[in-house]
Tab-separated table of C-alpha atoms in Angstrom:
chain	number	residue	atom	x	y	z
A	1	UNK	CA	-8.238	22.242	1.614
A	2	UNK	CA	-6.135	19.832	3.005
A	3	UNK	CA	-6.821	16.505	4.728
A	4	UNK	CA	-6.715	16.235	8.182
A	5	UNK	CA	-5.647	13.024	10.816
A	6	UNK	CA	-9.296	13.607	12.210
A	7	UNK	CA	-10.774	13.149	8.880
A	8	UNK	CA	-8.334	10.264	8.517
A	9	UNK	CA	-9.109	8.453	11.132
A	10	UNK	CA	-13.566	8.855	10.506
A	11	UNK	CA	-12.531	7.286	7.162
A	12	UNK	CA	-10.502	4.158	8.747
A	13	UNK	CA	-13.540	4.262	11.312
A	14	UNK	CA	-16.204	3.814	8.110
A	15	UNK	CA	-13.994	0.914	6.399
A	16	UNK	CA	-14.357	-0.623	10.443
A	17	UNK	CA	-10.294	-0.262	11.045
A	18	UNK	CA	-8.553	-0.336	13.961
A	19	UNK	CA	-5.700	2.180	14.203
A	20	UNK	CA	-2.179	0.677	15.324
A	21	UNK	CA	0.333	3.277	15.722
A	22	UNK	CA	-0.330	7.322	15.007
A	23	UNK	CA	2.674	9.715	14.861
A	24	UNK	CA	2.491	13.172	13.759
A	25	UNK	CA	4.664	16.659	13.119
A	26	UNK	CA	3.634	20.132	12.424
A	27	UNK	CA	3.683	19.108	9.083
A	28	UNK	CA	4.064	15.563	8.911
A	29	UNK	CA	1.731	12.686	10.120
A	30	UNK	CA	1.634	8.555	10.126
A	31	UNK	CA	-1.263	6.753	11.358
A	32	UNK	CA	-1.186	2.808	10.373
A	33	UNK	CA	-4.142	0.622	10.491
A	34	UNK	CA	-5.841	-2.294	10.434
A	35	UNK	CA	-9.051	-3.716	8.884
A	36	UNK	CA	-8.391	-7.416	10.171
A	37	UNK	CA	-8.192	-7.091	14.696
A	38	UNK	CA	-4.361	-6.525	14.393
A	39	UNK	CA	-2.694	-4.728	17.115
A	40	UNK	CA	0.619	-4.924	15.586
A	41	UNK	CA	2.168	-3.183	11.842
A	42	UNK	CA	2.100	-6.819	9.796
A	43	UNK	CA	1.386	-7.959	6.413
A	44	UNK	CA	-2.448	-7.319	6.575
A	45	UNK	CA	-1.820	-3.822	7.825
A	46	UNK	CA	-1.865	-0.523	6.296
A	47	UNK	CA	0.192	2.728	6.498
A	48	UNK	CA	-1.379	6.399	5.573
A	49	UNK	CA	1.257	9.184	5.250
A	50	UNK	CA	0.072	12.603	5.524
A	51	UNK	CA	2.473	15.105	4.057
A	52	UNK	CA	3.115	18.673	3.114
A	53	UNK	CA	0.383	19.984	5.589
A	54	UNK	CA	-2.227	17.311	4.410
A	55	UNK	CA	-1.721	18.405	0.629
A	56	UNK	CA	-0.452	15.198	-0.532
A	57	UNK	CA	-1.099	11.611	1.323
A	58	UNK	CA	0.188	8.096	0.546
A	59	UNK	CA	-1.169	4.908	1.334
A	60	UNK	CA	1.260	1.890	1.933
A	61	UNK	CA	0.863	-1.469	1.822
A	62	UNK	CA	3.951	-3.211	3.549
A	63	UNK	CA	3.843	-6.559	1.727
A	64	UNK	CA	7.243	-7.962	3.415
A	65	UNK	CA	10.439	-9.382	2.232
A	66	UNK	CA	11.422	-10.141	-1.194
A	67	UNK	CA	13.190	-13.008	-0.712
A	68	UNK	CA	10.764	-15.654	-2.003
A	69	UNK	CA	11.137	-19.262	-1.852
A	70	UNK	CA	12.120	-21.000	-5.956
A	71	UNK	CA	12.174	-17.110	-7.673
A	72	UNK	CA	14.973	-15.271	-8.251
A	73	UNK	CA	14.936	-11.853	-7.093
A	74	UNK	CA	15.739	-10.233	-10.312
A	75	UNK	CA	12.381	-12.354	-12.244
A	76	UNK	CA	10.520	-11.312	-9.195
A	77	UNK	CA	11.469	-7.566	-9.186
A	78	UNK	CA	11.242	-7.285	-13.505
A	79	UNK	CA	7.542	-9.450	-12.785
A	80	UNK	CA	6.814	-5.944	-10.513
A	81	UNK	CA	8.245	-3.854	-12.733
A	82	UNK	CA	5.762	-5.095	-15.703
A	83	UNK	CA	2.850	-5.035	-13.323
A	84	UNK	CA	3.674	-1.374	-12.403
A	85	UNK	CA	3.772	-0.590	-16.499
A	86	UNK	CA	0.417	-2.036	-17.144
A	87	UNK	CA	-1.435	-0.509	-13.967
A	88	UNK	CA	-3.362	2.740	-14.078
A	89	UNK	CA	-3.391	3.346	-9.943
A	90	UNK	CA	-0.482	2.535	-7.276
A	91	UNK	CA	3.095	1.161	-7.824
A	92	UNK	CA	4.957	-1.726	-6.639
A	93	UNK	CA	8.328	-0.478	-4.990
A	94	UNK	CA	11.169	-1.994	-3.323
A	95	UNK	CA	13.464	-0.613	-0.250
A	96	UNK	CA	16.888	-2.060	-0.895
A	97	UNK	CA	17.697	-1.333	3.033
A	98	UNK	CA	15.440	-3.200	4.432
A	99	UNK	CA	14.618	-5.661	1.176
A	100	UNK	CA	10.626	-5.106	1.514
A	101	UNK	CA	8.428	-4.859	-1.109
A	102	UNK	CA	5.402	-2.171	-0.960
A	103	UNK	CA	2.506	-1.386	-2.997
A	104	UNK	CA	2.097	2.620	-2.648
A	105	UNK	CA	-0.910	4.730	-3.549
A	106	UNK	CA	0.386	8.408	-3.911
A	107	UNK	CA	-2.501	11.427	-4.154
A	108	UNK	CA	-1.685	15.038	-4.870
A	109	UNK	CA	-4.843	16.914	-2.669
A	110	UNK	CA	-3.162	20.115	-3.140
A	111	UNK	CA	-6.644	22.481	-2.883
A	112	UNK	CA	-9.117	19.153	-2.793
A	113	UNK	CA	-9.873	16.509	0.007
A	114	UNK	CA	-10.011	13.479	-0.424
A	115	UNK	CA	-13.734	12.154	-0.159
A	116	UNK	CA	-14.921	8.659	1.840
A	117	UNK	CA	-15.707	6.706	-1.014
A	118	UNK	CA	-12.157	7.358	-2.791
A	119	UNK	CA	-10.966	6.344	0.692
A	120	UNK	CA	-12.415	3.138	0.274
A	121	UNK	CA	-11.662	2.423	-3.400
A	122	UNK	CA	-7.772	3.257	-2.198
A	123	UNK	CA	-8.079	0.633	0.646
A	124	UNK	CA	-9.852	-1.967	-1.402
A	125	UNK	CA	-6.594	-1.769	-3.723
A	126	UNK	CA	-4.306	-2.338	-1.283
A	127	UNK	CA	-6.146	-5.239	0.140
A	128	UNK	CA	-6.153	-6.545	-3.764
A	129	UNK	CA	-2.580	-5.497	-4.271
A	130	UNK	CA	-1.990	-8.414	-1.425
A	131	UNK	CA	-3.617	-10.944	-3.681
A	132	UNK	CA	-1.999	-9.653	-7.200
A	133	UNK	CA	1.317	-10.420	-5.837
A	134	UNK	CA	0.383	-13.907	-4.666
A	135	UNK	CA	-0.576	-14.525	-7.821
A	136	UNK	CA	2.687	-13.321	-9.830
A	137	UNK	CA	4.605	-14.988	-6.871
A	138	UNK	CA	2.634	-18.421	-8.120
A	139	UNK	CA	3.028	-17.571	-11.613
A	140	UNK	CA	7.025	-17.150	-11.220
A	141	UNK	CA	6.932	-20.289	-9.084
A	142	UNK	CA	5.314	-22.855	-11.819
A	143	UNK	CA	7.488	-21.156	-14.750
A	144	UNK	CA	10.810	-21.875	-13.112
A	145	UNK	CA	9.476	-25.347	-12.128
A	146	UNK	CA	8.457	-25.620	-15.654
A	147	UNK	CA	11.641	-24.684	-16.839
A	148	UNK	CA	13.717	-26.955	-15.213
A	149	UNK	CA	11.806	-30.158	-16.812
């Protein structure tokens, strides 16, 4: 039992999301979303890859560049890399292409579905992944300051 865009999109409907952009293949599909009025794929907006027929979805959070004002990229990416090893449920990854950082939420369906209120859990991550990096980006911020003195 795979997961379908229609099913998809009644779940993004229930968490009151607006969908941006939809795509699909035969057995490939994207739909992105919003939960906050957007019209356009930003930081507050979220990205739901349907693969292998529906067997296996991710969820991506597109949190932006790394390049962050008073951290070095290499404290910043081993701060992600230590959050990753200490969480039980998504992972922090970085695209070296494009220099964005996302926090991805991977589910094997295989013969399942996935059910509304999982939905939800997933999307209340992401929208806490958001405020977990904020708060490492703060934490890297005041230790370099700190350092310096």
């Amino acid at each position: 039992m795979a997961m379908t865009t229609d099913e998809i999109k009644k779940y993004i409907d229930q968490v009151g999301g607006n969908i941006i952009k939809e795509a699909g293949q035969d057995t490939f599909s994207v739909i992105a979303f919003s939960k906050y009025n957007n019209t356009t794929e930003n930081k507050d907006s979220y990205v739901i890859y349907l693969q292998e027929n529906g067997e296996l979805i991710q969820f991506v959070s597109g949190i932006g560049s790394s390049n962050i004002g008073g951290v070095s990229k290499s404290d910043f990416l081993e701060a992600l890399l230590h959050h990753n090893s200490e969480t039980k449920f998504g992972t922090w990854d970085y695209n070296k292409n494009d220099d964005q950082i996302n926090y991805t939420v991977e589910i094997p369906l295989e013969d399942n579905t996935l059910t509304e209120k999982q939905f939800k859990r997933i999307v209340k991550i992401l929208e806490s992944s958001t405020i977990e990096l904020l708060k490492i980006i703060h934490e890297l911020q005041n230790s370099s300051t700190s350092d310096g003195i």
